[in-house]
Structure formats: C-alpha cells, structure tokens
Amino acid sequence: MEDYGKSEFAEQFRNRTKRFVIDIINLYRLLPRSVEAQVIGKQLLRSASSVGANYRAACRGRSQAEFYSKICIVVEEADESLFW
C-alpha cells in the first residue's frame, strides 16, 4: 500500500509539473513583443521547463542520493521561475 501511495504521488506530481510548464508556455505567448518582456519570458520558459524535466529525471534516479540531487535542482529551478 505504501508503494502505491508513493507511486500515485509521483504520478500526480509529474502531471502537475507538466501542467506548470504548459501554463508557462501559454503565459509566454501572451507577453508583449518588447525586448524586455521576451528576455524575461525566455528565462521563465527555461527555468519552468527545467522543473518538469528534472522532476522526471529524479523519478528515474538510480539511488536516493541521485533522487535527492535532482529534487534539489527542481527546487532551485522552481525558485528561479518564481523570481522571473
């Protein structure tokens, strides 16, 4: 039962990170075409897409240490997304 709970959580979080990236892409499309908005928007796209990609990599981690390392990157990129 415990493994199922972890697996269900991982799947839900995988879906949430994917939704986050899609939402950011849609936000980027709404930004003005000014140079400033595009520069900031591209930074946001990079950091947001890294959240999803690194979470998926964490789920494929071969060890707890590898999982933890990738999750730390996810947290950093989420914080950077918040900044932008």
mmCIF file of N, CA and C in Angstrom:
data_model
loop_
_atom_site.group_PDB
_atom_site.id
_atom_site.type_symbol
_atom_site.label_atom_id
_atom_site.label_comp_id
_atom_site.label_asym_id
_atom_site.label_seq_id
_atom_site.Cartn_x
_atom_site.Cartn_y
_atom_site.Cartn_z
ATOM 1 N N MET A 1 0.823 -1.187 0.000
ATOM 2 C CA MET A 1 0.000 0.000 0.000
ATOM 3 C C MET A 1 0.867 1.251 0.000
ATOM 4 N N GLU A 2 1.943 1.253 0.753
ATOM 5 C CA GLU A 2 2.805 2.426 0.836
ATOM 6 C C GLU A 2 3.445 2.737 -0.515
ATOM 7 N N ASP A 3 3.900 1.708 -1.242
ATOM 8 C CA ASP A 3 4.489 1.931 -2.556
ATOM 9 C C ASP A 3 3.481 2.541 -3.502
ATOM 10 N N TYR A 4 2.220 2.075 -3.413
ATOM 11 C CA TYR A 4 1.176 2.632 -4.278
ATOM 12 C C TYR A 4 1.006 4.121 -3.997
ATOM 13 N N GLY A 5 1.016 4.496 -2.719
ATOM 14 C CA GLY A 5 0.873 5.904 -2.357
ATOM 15 C C GLY A 5 1.997 6.749 -2.927
ATOM 16 N N LYS A 6 3.208 6.231 -2.855
ATOM 17 C CA LYS A 6 4.353 6.953 -3.411
ATOM 18 C C LYS A 6 4.235 7.059 -4.922
ATOM 19 N N SER A 7 3.836 5.970 -5.533
ATOM 20 C CA SER A 7 3.695 5.949 -6.982
ATOM 21 C C SER A 7 2.588 6.895 -7.428
ATOM 22 N N GLU A 8 1.482 6.919 -6.696
ATOM 23 C CA GLU A 8 0.377 7.819 -7.021
ATOM 24 C C GLU A 8 0.819 9.280 -6.862
ATOM 25 N N PHE A 9 1.525 9.567 -5.777
ATOM 26 C CA PHE A 9 2.032 10.918 -5.571
ATOM 27 C C PHE A 9 2.973 11.323 -6.696
ATOM 28 N N ALA A 10 3.885 10.431 -7.064
ATOM 29 C CA ALA A 10 4.848 10.723 -8.128
ATOM 30 C C ALA A 10 4.125 11.026 -9.429
ATOM 31 N N GLU A 11 3.096 10.256 -9.742
ATOM 32 C CA GLU A 11 2.330 10.476 -10.971
ATOM 33 C C GLU A 11 1.589 11.804 -10.924
ATOM 34 N N GLN A 12 0.988 12.116 -9.798
ATOM 35 C CA GLN A 12 0.291 13.394 -9.659
ATOM 36 C C GLN A 12 1.266 14.563 -9.791
ATOM 37 N N PHE A 13 2.422 14.421 -9.166
ATOM 38 C CA PHE A 13 3.417 15.497 -9.238
ATOM 39 C C PHE A 13 3.978 15.619 -10.650
ATOM 40 N N ARG A 14 4.147 14.509 -11.330
ATOM 41 C CA ARG A 14 4.586 14.520 -12.729
ATOM 42 C C ARG A 14 3.573 15.296 -13.574
ATOM 43 N N ASN A 15 2.291 15.027 -13.345
ATOM 44 C CA ASN A 15 1.242 15.742 -14.075
ATOM 45 C C ASN A 15 1.216 17.227 -13.725
ATOM 46 N N ARG A 16 1.435 17.539 -12.474
ATOM 47 C CA ARG A 16 1.435 18.949 -12.050
ATOM 48 C C ARG A 16 2.615 19.715 -12.645
ATOM 49 N N THR A 17 3.775 19.086 -12.692
ATOM 50 C CA THR A 17 4.921 19.790 -13.276
ATOM 51 C C THR A 17 4.727 19.977 -14.772
ATOM 52 N N LYS A 18 4.114 18.999 -15.431
ATOM 53 C CA LYS A 18 3.820 19.146 -16.859
ATOM 54 C C LYS A 18 2.825 20.278 -17.072
ATOM 55 N N ARG A 19 1.781 20.335 -16.255
ATOM 56 C CA ARG A 19 0.776 21.398 -16.354
ATOM 57 C C ARG A 19 1.431 22.757 -16.115
ATOM 58 N N PHE A 20 2.364 22.817 -15.170
ATOM 59 C CA PHE A 20 3.086 24.053 -14.871
ATOM 60 C C PHE A 20 3.821 24.550 -16.112
ATOM 61 N N VAL A 21 4.523 23.657 -16.778
ATOM 62 C CA VAL A 21 5.272 24.033 -17.984
ATOM 63 C C VAL A 21 4.315 24.505 -19.074
ATOM 64 N N ILE A 22 3.220 23.804 -19.276
ATOM 65 C CA ILE A 22 2.251 24.203 -20.301
ATOM 66 C C ILE A 22 1.655 25.571 -19.970
ATOM 67 N N ASP A 23 1.342 25.800 -18.711
ATOM 68 C CA ASP A 23 0.807 27.102 -18.307
ATOM 69 C C ASP A 23 1.811 28.223 -18.564
ATOM 70 N N ILE A 24 3.086 27.970 -18.301
ATOM 71 C CA ILE A 24 4.115 28.981 -18.539
ATOM 72 C C ILE A 24 4.267 29.247 -20.035
ATOM 73 N N ILE A 25 4.194 28.205 -20.840
ATOM 74 C CA ILE A 25 4.255 28.391 -22.299
ATOM 75 C C ILE A 25 3.103 29.277 -22.749
ATOM 76 N N ASN A 26 1.916 29.013 -22.236
ATOM 77 C CA ASN A 26 0.758 29.832 -22.607
ATOM 78 C C ASN A 26 0.907 31.268 -22.128
ATOM 79 N N LEU A 27 1.477 31.453 -20.945
ATOM 80 C CA LEU A 27 1.745 32.804 -20.442
ATOM 81 C C LEU A 27 2.744 33.513 -21.348
ATOM 82 N N TYR A 28 3.786 32.818 -21.727
ATOM 83 C CA TYR A 28 4.815 33.406 -22.603
ATOM 84 C C TYR A 28 4.192 33.921 -23.901
ATOM 85 N N ARG A 29 3.273 33.170 -24.444
ATOM 86 C CA ARG A 29 2.611 33.570 -25.693
ATOM 87 C C ARG A 29 1.808 34.863 -25.542
ATOM 88 N N LEU A 30 1.409 35.184 -24.322
ATOM 89 C CA LEU A 30 0.617 36.385 -24.067
ATOM 90 C C LEU A 30 1.466 37.619 -23.769
ATOM 91 N N LEU A 31 2.756 37.419 -23.589
ATOM 92 C CA LEU A 31 3.626 38.544 -23.248
ATOM 93 C C LEU A 31 3.737 39.522 -24.414
ATOM 94 N N PRO A 32 3.956 40.802 -24.096
ATOM 95 C CA PRO A 32 4.196 41.777 -25.164
ATOM 96 C C PRO A 32 5.443 41.394 -25.958
ATOM 97 N N ARG A 33 5.557 41.891 -27.139
ATOM 98 C CA ARG A 33 6.699 41.575 -28.002
ATOM 99 C C ARG A 33 7.895 42.498 -27.760
ATOM 100 N N SER A 34 7.889 43.227 -26.664
ATOM 101 C CA SER A 34 9.028 44.081 -26.351
ATOM 102 C C SER A 34 10.246 43.213 -26.044
ATOM 103 N N VAL A 35 11.411 43.778 -26.248
ATOM 104 C CA VAL A 35 12.656 43.040 -25.983
ATOM 105 C C VAL A 35 12.718 42.613 -24.517
ATOM 106 N N GLU A 36 12.361 43.511 -23.627
ATOM 107 C CA GLU A 36 12.440 43.211 -22.194
ATOM 108 C C GLU A 36 11.531 42.033 -21.823
ATOM 109 N N ALA A 37 10.303 42.074 -22.292
ATOM 110 C CA ALA A 37 9.355 41.008 -21.974
ATOM 111 C C ALA A 37 9.815 39.675 -22.564
ATOM 112 N N GLN A 38 10.384 39.706 -23.737
ATOM 113 C CA GLN A 38 10.833 38.470 -24.366
ATOM 114 C C GLN A 38 12.040 37.879 -23.642
ATOM 115 N N VAL A 39 12.953 38.725 -23.196
ATOM 116 C CA VAL A 39 14.129 38.244 -22.453
ATOM 117 C C VAL A 39 13.691 37.593 -21.145
ATOM 118 N N ILE A 40 12.835 38.284 -20.406
ATOM 119 C CA ILE A 40 12.353 37.732 -19.141
ATOM 120 C C ILE A 40 11.518 36.479 -19.393
ATOM 121 N N GLY A 41 10.694 36.516 -20.413
ATOM 122 C CA GLY A 41 9.861 35.368 -20.753
ATOM 123 C C GLY A 41 10.680 34.137 -21.098
ATOM 124 N N LYS A 42 11.752 34.332 -21.840
ATOM 125 C CA LYS A 42 12.592 33.188 -22.194
ATOM 126 C C LYS A 42 13.292 32.608 -20.969
ATOM 127 N N GLN A 43 13.705 33.462 -20.043
ATOM 128 C CA GLN A 43 14.308 32.970 -18.805
ATOM 129 C C GLN A 43 13.286 32.146 -18.018
ATOM 130 N N LEU A 44 12.042 32.661 -17.982
ATOM 131 C CA LEU A 44 10.980 31.941 -17.289
ATOM 132 C C LEU A 44 10.709 30.593 -17.961
ATOM 133 N N LEU A 45 10.680 30.582 -19.282
ATOM 134 C CA LEU A 45 10.478 29.317 -20.010
ATOM 135 C C LEU A 45 11.564 28.304 -19.674
ATOM 136 N N ARG A 46 12.800 28.749 -19.637
ATOM 137 C CA ARG A 46 13.914 27.838 -19.351
ATOM 138 C C ARG A 46 13.816 27.246 -17.943
ATOM 139 N N SER A 47 13.596 28.116 -16.970
ATOM 140 C CA SER A 47 13.561 27.615 -15.596
ATOM 141 C C SER A 47 12.330 26.753 -15.352
ATOM 142 N N ALA A 48 11.184 27.134 -15.899
ATOM 143 C CA ALA A 48 9.962 26.349 -15.699
ATOM 144 C C ALA A 48 10.061 24.980 -16.367
ATOM 145 N N SER A 49 10.591 24.949 -17.572
ATOM 146 C CA SER A 49 10.700 23.652 -18.249
ATOM 147 C C SER A 49 11.720 22.758 -17.540
ATOM 148 N N SER A 50 12.696 23.364 -16.907
ATOM 149 C CA SER A 50 13.674 22.594 -16.144
ATOM 150 C C SER A 50 13.031 21.932 -14.926
ATOM 151 N N VAL A 51 12.028 22.575 -14.350
ATOM 152 C CA VAL A 51 11.310 21.975 -13.216
ATOM 153 C C VAL A 51 10.741 20.617 -13.634
ATOM 154 N N GLY A 52 10.018 20.610 -14.745
ATOM 155 C CA GLY A 52 9.406 19.369 -15.216
ATOM 156 C C GLY A 52 10.424 18.329 -15.617
ATOM 157 N N ALA A 53 11.418 18.751 -16.362
ATOM 158 C CA ALA A 53 12.425 17.807 -16.849
ATOM 159 C C ALA A 53 13.221 17.189 -15.696
ATOM 160 N N ASN A 54 13.606 17.989 -14.744
ATOM 161 C CA ASN A 54 14.409 17.465 -13.636
ATOM 162 C C ASN A 54 13.579 16.640 -12.661
ATOM 163 N N TYR A 55 12.292 16.940 -12.531
ATOM 164 C CA TYR A 55 11.463 16.079 -11.689
ATOM 165 C C TYR A 55 11.375 14.689 -12.301
ATOM 166 N N ARG A 56 11.199 14.633 -13.602
ATOM 167 C CA ARG A 56 11.133 13.339 -14.274
ATOM 168 C C ARG A 56 12.461 12.590 -14.138
ATOM 169 N N ALA A 57 13.559 13.325 -14.240
ATOM 170 C CA ALA A 57 14.874 12.700 -14.056
ATOM 171 C C ALA A 57 15.025 12.192 -12.629
ATOM 172 N N ALA A 58 14.504 12.932 -11.662
ATOM 173 C CA ALA A 58 14.584 12.494 -10.265
ATOM 174 C C ALA A 58 13.832 11.179 -10.079
ATOM 175 N N CYS A 59 12.693 11.055 -10.729
ATOM 176 C CA CYS A 59 11.894 9.824 -10.609
ATOM 177 C C CYS A 59 12.629 8.620 -11.183
ATOM 178 N N ARG A 60 13.549 8.860 -12.094
ATOM 179 C CA ARG A 60 14.326 7.767 -12.686
ATOM 180 C C ARG A 60 15.657 7.561 -11.970
ATOM 181 N N GLY A 61 15.851 8.277 -10.886
ATOM 182 C CA GLY A 61 17.111 8.185 -10.152
ATOM 183 C C GLY A 61 17.437 6.764 -9.741
ATOM 184 N N ARG A 62 18.704 6.422 -9.826
ATOM 185 C CA ARG A 62 19.142 5.063 -9.502
ATOM 186 C C ARG A 62 19.430 4.868 -8.021
ATOM 187 N N SER A 63 19.434 5.978 -7.284
ATOM 188 C CA SER A 63 19.694 5.882 -5.848
ATOM 189 C C SER A 63 18.985 7.039 -5.149
ATOM 190 N N GLN A 64 18.900 6.939 -3.833
ATOM 191 C CA GLN A 64 18.317 8.029 -3.049
ATOM 192 C C GLN A 64 19.130 9.307 -3.217
ATOM 193 N N ALA A 65 20.452 9.159 -3.278
ATOM 194 C CA ALA A 65 21.323 10.327 -3.432
ATOM 195 C C ALA A 65 21.075 11.016 -4.775
ATOM 196 N N GLU A 66 20.911 10.230 -5.831
ATOM 197 C CA GLU A 66 20.646 10.803 -7.150
ATOM 198 C C GLU A 66 19.273 11.477 -7.168
ATOM 199 N N PHE A 67 18.285 10.832 -6.556
ATOM 200 C CA PHE A 67 16.949 11.421 -6.456
ATOM 201 C C PHE A 67 17.028 12.761 -5.730
ATOM 202 N N TYR A 68 17.692 12.774 -4.584
ATOM 203 C CA TYR A 68 17.811 13.987 -3.790
ATOM 204 C C TYR A 68 18.504 15.097 -4.571
ATOM 205 N N SER A 69 19.555 14.761 -5.276
ATOM 206 C CA SER A 69 20.287 15.743 -6.068
ATOM 207 C C SER A 69 19.389 16.396 -7.117
ATOM 208 N N LYS A 70 18.613 15.569 -7.818
ATOM 209 C CA LYS A 70 17.708 16.101 -8.848
ATOM 210 C C LYS A 70 16.574 16.911 -8.237
ATOM 211 N N ILE A 71 16.060 16.468 -7.108
ATOM 212 C CA ILE A 71 14.986 17.217 -6.443
ATOM 213 C C ILE A 71 15.496 18.589 -6.004
ATOM 214 N N CYS A 72 16.739 18.659 -5.584
ATOM 215 C CA CYS A 72 17.323 19.955 -5.222
ATOM 216 C C CYS A 72 17.360 20.888 -6.430
ATOM 217 N N ILE A 73 17.654 20.352 -7.597
ATOM 218 C CA ILE A 73 17.634 21.152 -8.824
ATOM 219 C C ILE A 73 16.211 21.615 -9.119
ATOM 220 N N VAL A 74 15.241 20.733 -8.928
ATOM 221 C CA VAL A 74 13.833 21.098 -9.134
ATOM 222 C C VAL A 74 13.470 22.295 -8.254
ATOM 223 N N VAL A 75 13.860 22.241 -6.999
ATOM 224 C CA VAL A 75 13.551 23.330 -6.066
ATOM 225 C C VAL A 75 14.230 24.622 -6.515
ATOM 226 N N GLU A 76 15.481 24.540 -6.928
ATOM 227 C CA GLU A 76 16.200 25.732 -7.403
ATOM 228 C C GLU A 76 15.521 26.337 -8.624
ATOM 229 N N GLU A 77 15.143 25.488 -9.572
ATOM 230 C CA GLU A 77 14.512 25.990 -10.787
ATOM 231 C C GLU A 77 13.122 26.542 -10.519
ATOM 232 N N ALA A 78 12.393 25.947 -9.591
ATOM 233 C CA ALA A 78 11.079 26.475 -9.207
ATOM 234 C C ALA A 78 11.236 27.851 -8.573
ATOM 235 N N ASP A 79 12.266 28.005 -7.743
ATOM 236 C CA ASP A 79 12.538 29.305 -7.122
ATOM 237 C C ASP A 79 12.915 30.337 -8.189
ATOM 238 N N GLU A 80 13.719 29.936 -9.159
ATOM 239 C CA GLU A 80 14.087 30.852 -10.242
ATOM 240 C C GLU A 80 12.859 31.244 -11.057
ATOM 241 N N SER A 81 11.963 30.284 -11.294
ATOM 242 C CA SER A 81 10.724 30.590 -12.014
ATOM 243 C C SER A 81 9.916 31.621 -11.254
ATOM 244 N N LEU A 82 9.844 31.459 -9.947
ATOM 245 C CA LEU A 82 9.137 32.423 -9.112
ATOM 246 C C LEU A 82 9.770 33.804 -9.245
ATOM 247 N N PHE A 83 11.082 33.860 -9.282
ATOM 248 C CA PHE A 83 11.792 35.135 -9.454
ATOM 249 C C PHE A 83 11.384 35.838 -10.737
ATOM 250 N N TRP A 84 11.379 35.096 -11.850
ATOM 251 C CA TRP A 84 11.046 35.694 -13.143
ATOM 252 C C TRP A 84 9.568 36.014 -13.214
#
